[in-house]
Short mmCIF file of C-alpha atoms in Angstrom, two decimals:
data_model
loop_
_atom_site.label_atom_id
_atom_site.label_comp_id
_atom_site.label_asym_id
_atom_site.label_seq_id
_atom_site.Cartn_x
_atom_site.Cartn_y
_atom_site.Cartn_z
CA UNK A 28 -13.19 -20.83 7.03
CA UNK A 29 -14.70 -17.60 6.76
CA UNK A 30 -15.43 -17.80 2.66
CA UNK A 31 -16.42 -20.97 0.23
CA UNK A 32 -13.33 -21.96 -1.82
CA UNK A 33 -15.66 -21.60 -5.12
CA UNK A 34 -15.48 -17.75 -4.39
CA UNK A 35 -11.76 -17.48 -3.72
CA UNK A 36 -10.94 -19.46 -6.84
CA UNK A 37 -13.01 -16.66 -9.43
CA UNK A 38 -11.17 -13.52 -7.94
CA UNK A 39 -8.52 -11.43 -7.77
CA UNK A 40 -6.61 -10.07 -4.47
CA UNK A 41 -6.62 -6.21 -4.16
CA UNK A 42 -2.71 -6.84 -4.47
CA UNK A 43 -1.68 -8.89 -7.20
CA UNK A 44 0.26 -9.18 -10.46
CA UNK A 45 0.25 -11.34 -13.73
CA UNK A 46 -1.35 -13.64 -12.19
CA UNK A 47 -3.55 -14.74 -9.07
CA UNK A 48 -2.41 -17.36 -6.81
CA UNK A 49 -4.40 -19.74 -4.26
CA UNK A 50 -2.03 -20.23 -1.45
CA UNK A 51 -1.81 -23.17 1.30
CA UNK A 52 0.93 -24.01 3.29
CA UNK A 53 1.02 -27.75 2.15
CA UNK A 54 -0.52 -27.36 -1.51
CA UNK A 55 1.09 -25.87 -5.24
CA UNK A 56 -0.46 -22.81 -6.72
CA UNK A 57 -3.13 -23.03 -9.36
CA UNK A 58 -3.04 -19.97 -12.08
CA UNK A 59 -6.72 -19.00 -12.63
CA UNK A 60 -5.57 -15.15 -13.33
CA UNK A 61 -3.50 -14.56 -16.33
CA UNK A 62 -2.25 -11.53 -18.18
CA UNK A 63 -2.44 -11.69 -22.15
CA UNK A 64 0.18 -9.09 -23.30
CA UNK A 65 -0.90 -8.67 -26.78
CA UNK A 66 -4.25 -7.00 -25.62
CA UNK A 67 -2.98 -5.66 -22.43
CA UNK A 68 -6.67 -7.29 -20.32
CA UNK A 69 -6.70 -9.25 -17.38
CA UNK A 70 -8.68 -12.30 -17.71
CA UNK A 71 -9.67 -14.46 -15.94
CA UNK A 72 -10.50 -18.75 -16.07
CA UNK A 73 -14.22 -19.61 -15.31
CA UNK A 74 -16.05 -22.58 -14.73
CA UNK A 75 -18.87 -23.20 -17.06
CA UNK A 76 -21.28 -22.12 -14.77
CA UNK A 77 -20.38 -18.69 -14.58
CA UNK A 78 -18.97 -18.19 -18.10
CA UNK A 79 -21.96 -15.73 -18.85
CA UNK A 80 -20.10 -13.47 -16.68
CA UNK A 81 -17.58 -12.98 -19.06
CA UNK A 82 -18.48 -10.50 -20.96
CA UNK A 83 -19.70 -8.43 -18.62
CA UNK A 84 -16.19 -8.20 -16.62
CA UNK A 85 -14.19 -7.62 -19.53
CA UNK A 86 -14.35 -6.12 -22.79
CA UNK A 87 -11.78 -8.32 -25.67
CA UNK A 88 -11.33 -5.67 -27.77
CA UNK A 89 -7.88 -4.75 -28.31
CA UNK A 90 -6.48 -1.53 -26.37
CA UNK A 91 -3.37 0.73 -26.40
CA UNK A 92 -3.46 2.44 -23.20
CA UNK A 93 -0.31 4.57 -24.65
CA UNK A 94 -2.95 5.66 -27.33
CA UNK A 95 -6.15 5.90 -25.05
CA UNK A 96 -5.06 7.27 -21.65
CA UNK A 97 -3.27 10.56 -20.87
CA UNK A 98 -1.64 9.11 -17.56
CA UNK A 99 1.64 7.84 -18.85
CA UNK A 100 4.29 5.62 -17.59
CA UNK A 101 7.48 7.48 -16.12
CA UNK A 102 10.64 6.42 -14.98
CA UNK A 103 10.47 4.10 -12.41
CA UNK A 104 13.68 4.76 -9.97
CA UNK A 105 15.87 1.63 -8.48
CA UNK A 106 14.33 -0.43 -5.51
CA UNK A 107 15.12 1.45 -1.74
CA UNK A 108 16.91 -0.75 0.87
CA UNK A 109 15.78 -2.04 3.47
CA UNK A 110 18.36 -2.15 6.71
CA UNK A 111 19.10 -5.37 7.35
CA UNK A 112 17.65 -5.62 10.99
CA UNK A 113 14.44 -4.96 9.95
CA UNK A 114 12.22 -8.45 9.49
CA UNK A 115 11.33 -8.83 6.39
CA UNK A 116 8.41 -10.96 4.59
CA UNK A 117 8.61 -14.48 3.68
CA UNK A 118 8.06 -13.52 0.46
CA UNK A 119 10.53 -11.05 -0.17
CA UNK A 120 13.09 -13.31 -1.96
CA UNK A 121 10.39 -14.23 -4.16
CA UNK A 122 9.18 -12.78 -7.41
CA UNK A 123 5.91 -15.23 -7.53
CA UNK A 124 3.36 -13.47 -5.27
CA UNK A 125 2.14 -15.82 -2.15
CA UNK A 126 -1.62 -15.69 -3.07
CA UNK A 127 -4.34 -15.78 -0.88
CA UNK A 128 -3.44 -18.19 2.32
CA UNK A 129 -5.66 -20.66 3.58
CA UNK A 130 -7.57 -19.83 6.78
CA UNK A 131 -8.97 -16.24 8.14
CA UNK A 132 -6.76 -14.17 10.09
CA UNK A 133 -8.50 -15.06 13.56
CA UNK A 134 -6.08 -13.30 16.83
CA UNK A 135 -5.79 -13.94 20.24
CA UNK A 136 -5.26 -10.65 22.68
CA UNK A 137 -1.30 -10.64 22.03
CA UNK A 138 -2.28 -10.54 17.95
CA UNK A 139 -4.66 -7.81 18.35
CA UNK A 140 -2.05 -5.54 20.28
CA UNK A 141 0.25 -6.37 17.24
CA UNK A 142 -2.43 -5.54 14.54
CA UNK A 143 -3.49 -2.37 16.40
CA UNK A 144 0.08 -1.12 16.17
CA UNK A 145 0.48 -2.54 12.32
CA UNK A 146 -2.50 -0.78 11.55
CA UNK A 147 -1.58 2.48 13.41
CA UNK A 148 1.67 3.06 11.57
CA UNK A 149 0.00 2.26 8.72
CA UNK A 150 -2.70 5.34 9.21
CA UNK A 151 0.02 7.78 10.32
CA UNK A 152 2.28 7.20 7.26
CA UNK A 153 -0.88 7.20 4.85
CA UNK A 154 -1.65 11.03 6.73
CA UNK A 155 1.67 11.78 6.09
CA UNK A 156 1.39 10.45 2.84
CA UNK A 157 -1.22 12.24 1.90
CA UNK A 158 -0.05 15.79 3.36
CA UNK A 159 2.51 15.49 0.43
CA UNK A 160 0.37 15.29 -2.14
CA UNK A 161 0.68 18.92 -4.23
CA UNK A 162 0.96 20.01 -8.06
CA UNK A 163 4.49 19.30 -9.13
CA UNK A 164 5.35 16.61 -6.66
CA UNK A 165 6.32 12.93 -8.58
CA UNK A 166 4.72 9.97 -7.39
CA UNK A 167 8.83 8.04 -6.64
CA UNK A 168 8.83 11.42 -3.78
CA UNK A 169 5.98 10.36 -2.23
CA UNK A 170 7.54 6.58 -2.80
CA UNK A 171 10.91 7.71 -1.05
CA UNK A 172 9.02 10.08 1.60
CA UNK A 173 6.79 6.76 2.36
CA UNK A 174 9.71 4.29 2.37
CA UNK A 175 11.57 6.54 4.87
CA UNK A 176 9.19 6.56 7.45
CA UNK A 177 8.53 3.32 7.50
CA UNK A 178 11.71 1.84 8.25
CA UNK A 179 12.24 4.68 10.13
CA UNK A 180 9.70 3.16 12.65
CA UNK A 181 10.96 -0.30 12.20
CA UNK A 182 8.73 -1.83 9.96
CA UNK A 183 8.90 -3.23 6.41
CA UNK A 184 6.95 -1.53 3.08
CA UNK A 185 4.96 -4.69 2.58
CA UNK A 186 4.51 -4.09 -0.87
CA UNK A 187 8.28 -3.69 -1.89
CA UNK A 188 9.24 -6.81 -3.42
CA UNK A 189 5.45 -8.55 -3.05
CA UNK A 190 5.72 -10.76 -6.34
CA UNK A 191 8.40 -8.41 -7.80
CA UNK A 192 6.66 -5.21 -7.31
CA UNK A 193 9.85 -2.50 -7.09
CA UNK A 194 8.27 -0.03 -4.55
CA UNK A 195 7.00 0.45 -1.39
CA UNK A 196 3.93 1.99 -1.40
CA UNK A 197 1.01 2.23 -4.82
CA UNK A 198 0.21 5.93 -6.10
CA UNK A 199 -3.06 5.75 -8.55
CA UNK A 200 -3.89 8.56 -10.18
CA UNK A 201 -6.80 9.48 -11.95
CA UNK A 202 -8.24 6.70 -14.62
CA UNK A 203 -5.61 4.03 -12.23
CA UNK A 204 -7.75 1.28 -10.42
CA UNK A 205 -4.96 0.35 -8.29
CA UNK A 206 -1.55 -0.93 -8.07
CA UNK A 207 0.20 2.25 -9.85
CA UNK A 208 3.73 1.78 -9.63
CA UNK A 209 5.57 5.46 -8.46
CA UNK A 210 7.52 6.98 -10.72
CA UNK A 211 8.81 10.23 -12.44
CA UNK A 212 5.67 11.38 -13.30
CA UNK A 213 4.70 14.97 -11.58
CA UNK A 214 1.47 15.36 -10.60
CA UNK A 215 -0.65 18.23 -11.95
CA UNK A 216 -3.17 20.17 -10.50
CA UNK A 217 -6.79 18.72 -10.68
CA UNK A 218 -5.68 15.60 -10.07
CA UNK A 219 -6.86 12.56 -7.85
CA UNK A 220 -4.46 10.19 -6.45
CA UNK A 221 -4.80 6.72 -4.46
CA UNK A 222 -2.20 6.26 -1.95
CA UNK A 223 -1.92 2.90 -0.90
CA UNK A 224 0.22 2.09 2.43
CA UNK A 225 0.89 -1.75 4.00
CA UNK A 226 3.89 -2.11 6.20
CA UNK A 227 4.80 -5.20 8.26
CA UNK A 228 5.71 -4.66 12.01
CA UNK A 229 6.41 -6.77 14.14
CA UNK A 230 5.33 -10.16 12.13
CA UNK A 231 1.89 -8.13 10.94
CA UNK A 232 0.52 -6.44 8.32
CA UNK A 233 -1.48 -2.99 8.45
CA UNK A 234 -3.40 -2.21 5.45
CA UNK A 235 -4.83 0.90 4.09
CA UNK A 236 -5.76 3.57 1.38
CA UNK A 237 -6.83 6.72 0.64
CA UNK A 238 -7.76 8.97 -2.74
CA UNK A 239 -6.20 12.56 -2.36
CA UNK A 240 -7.03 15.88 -4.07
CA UNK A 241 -4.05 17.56 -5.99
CA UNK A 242 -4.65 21.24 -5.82
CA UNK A 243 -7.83 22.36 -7.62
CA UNK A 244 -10.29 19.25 -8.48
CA UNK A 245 -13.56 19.33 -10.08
CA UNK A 246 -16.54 18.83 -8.70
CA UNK A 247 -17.38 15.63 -10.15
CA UNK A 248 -14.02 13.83 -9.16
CA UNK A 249 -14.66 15.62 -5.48
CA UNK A 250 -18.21 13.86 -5.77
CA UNK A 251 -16.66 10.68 -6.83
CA UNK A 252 -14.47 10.39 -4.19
CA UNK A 253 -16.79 11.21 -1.56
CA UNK A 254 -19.52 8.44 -2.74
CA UNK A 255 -16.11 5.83 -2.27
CA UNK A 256 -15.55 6.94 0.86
CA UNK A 257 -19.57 6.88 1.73
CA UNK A 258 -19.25 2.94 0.37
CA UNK A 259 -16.36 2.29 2.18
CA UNK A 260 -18.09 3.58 5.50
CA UNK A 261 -21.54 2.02 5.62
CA UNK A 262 -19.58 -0.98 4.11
CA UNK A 263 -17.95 -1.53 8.00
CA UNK A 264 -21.06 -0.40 9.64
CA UNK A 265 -22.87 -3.15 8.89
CA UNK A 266 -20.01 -5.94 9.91
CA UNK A 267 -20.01 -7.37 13.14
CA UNK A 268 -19.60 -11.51 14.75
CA UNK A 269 -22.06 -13.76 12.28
CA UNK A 270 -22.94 -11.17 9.67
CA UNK A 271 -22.60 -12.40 6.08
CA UNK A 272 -19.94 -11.09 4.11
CA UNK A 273 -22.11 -10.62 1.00
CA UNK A 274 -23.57 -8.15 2.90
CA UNK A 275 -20.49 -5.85 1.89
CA UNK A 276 -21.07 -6.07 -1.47
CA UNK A 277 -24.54 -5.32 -1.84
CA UNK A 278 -24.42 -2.31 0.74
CA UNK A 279 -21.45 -1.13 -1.49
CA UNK A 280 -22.88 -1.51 -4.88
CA UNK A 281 -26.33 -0.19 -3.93
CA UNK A 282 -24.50 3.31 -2.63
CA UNK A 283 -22.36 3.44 -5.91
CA UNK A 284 -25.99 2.75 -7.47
CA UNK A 285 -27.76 5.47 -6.39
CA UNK A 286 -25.00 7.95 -7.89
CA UNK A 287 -24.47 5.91 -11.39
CA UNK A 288 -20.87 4.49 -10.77
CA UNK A 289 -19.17 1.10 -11.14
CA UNK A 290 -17.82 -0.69 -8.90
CA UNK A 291 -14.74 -2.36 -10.15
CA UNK A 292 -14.98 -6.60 -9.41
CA UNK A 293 -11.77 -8.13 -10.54
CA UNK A 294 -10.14 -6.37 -7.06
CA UNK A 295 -11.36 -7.16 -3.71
CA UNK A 296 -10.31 -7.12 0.10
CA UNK A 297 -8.75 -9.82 2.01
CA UNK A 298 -8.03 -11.62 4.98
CA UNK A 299 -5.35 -9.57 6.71
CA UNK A 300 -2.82 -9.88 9.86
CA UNK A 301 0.43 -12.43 10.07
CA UNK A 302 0.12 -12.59 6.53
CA UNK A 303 -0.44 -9.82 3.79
CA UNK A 304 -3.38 -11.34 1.78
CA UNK A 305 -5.87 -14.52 3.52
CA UNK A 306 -8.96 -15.59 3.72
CA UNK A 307 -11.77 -14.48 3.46
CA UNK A 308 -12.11 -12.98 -0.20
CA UNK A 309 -14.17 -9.65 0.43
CA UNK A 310 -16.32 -8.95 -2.61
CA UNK A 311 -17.12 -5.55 -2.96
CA UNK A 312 -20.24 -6.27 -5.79
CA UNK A 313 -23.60 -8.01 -5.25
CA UNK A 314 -22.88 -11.63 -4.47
CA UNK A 315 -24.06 -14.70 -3.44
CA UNK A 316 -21.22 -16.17 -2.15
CA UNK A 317 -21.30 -18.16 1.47
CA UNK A 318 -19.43 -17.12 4.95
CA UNK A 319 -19.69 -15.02 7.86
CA UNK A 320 -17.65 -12.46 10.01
CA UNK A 321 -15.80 -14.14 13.11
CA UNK A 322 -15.11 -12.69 16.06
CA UNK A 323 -11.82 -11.73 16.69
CA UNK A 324 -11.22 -11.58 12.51
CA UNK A 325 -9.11 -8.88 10.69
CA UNK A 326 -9.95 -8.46 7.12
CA UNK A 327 -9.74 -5.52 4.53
CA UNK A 328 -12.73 -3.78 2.87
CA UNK A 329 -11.42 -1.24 0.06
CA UNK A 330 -13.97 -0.57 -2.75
CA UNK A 331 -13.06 0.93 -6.05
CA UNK A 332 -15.47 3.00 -7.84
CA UNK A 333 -15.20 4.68 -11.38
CA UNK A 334 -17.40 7.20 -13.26
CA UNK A 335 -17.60 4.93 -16.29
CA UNK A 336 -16.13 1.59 -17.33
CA UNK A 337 -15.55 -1.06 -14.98
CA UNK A 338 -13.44 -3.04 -16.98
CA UNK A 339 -9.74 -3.23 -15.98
CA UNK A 340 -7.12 -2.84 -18.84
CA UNK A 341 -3.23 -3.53 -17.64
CA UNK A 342 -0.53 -2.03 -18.43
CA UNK A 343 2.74 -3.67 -19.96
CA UNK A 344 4.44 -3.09 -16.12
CA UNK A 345 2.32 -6.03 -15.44
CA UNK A 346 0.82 -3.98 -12.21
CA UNK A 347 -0.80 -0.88 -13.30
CA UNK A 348 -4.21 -0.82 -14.01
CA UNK A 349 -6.15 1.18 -15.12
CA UNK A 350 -10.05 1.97 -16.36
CA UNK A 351 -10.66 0.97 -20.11
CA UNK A 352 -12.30 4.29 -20.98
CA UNK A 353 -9.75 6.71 -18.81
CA UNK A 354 -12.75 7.26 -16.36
CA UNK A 355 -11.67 8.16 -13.45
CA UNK A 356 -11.47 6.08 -10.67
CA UNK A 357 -11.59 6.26 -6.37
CA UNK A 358 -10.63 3.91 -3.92
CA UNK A 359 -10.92 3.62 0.11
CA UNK A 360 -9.64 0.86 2.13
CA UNK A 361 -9.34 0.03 5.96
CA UNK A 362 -8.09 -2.80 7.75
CA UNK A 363 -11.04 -4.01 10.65
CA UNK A 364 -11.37 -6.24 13.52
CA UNK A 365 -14.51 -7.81 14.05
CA UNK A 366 -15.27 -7.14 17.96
CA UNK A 367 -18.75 -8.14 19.86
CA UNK A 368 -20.20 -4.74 19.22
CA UNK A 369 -19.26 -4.39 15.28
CA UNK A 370 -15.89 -3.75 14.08
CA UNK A 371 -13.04 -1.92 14.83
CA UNK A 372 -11.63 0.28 12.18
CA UNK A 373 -7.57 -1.00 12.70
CA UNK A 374 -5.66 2.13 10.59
CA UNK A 375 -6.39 5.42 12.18
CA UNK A 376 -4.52 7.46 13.56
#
């Protein structure tokens, strides 16, 4: 294994719901994430030894996003079909979301041929994605646009039905962390949106995300983006066969450092390939959590970086979430293969 099971049982996947799930093939499905719905936080269950942590990951005091934030919930359109000879997930039929599966996602040749391809898709839709994005566009047209050419191409919207979430692709815009569920909202001029794209082809996933400019944006949202991205980039320049994976974090959080923004730590990358979220947890904070890159290994590296609050405030959708103070709030992510010479970045075009 690729990560100590101490650090895979404190966090959450960078795609989850009410509730985080550790997943075997053999084993039930402890709930160490839960969702309170009177005071709209995550939280999370810690052993004693890290309970001082608490209060620095979340703030208990009680919050009305409605009352707060200025990004709104829309109408949320019914779920797209899927044609029928397209393979679907295991966990399609399932509202529970899988969790994090035992084991890194480790490929022979054949595997890599399938994740390059995944992962390839997966960049071209994002691009297309992203050459949507445009004052007065809603968030469900970049959804259907999205959707479209996916199964187009013969692949599956991994997202769409992933523990009951009803679309197939995230939009987050502005003060959204991640996981922003499209809707009927329109999106205005100045601001920043998230697109996040995984689709299943073939039997693997391809996972990826970018933050977008709508029209006119301010300099210091243009300046937070471009410090994510930075992160993001010297994040896989320092991975290769035997490297630590705590080496992520701290080359992430000492970028976001030098510029005075949080990194979010209640979201993290993943173990990625046959299945959509695996071994090992990627944390994109200082750590000092065990494990090293393997050769061969496909894993996701998507840090999320806001100009104020850290702490992560749900909305009643039980996906959305967004930052506590309506800071806003940039995210990157690529899916890599760790080769002899460093690592391959999987979705580009």
């Amino acid at each position: 294994m690729a990560m100590s099971s101490s650090s895979v049982s404190l966090l959450k996947s960078s795609f989850m719901g009410d509730r985080f799930l550790r997943s075997s093939r053999h084993q039930s499905l402890p709930q160490l994430f839960t969702y309170r719905q009177r005071i709209n936080h995550v939280s999370m269950q810690l052993p004693r030894s890290l309970s001082g942590l608490t209060n620095l990951l979340f703030n208990r005091r009680n919050i009305d996003e409605d009352a707060l934030k200025r990004l709104k919930p829309g109408i949320v359109s019914p779920r797209r079909k899927v044609p029928k000879d397209i393979t679907n997930p295991p966990y399609v039929k399932s509202r529970v979301p899988p969790g994090i599966t035992t084991g890194p996602e480790v490929h022979d040749e054949k595997g890599i041929e399938c994740m390059r391809a995944s992962g390839r898709l997966a960049a071209q839709v994002l691009q297309y994605a992203g050459s949507l994005v445009k004052p007065g566009i809603t968030t469900d047209e970049i959804d259907e646009a999205v959707h479209q050419m996916i199964i187009d191409n013969g692949a599956y919207p991994s997202p769409l039905g992933y523990g009951g979430f009803p679309k197939s692709v995230c939009t987050s815009v502005n003060e959204c962390i991640c996981h922003g569920i499209p809707d009927s909202r329109s999106l205005e001029d100045g601001d920043i949106i998230n697109i996040d794209v995984t689709v299943y082809l073939n039997g693997y996933h391809g996972d990826t995300s970018t933050t977008f400019f709508c029209g006119d944006v301010d300099d210091e949202a243009k300046k937070l983006v471009q410090v994510t991205k930075e992160s993001l980039d010297k994040a896989i320049s320092i991975c290769g066969p035997g490297v630590e994976f705590k080496k992520i974090g701290k080359t992430i959080h000492d970028h976001a450092d030098k510029y005075g923004y949080g990194v979010v730590e209640q979201f993290v990358g993943h173990g990625v390939g046959r299945v959509f979220h695996a071994d090992p947890v990627i944390l994109h904070r200082r750590n000092n959590e065990d494990g090293r890159m393997m050769l061969n290994q496909t894993f996701t590296i998507e840090p999320m970086l806001t100009m104020g609050s850290i702490n992560p405030v749900m909305w009643k959708d039980n996906w959305t979430v967004v930052t506590e103070d309506g800071s806003l709030s940039a995210q990157f992510e690529h899916t890599i293969l760790i080769t002899p010479g460093g690592a391959e970045i999987m979705t580009q075009c």
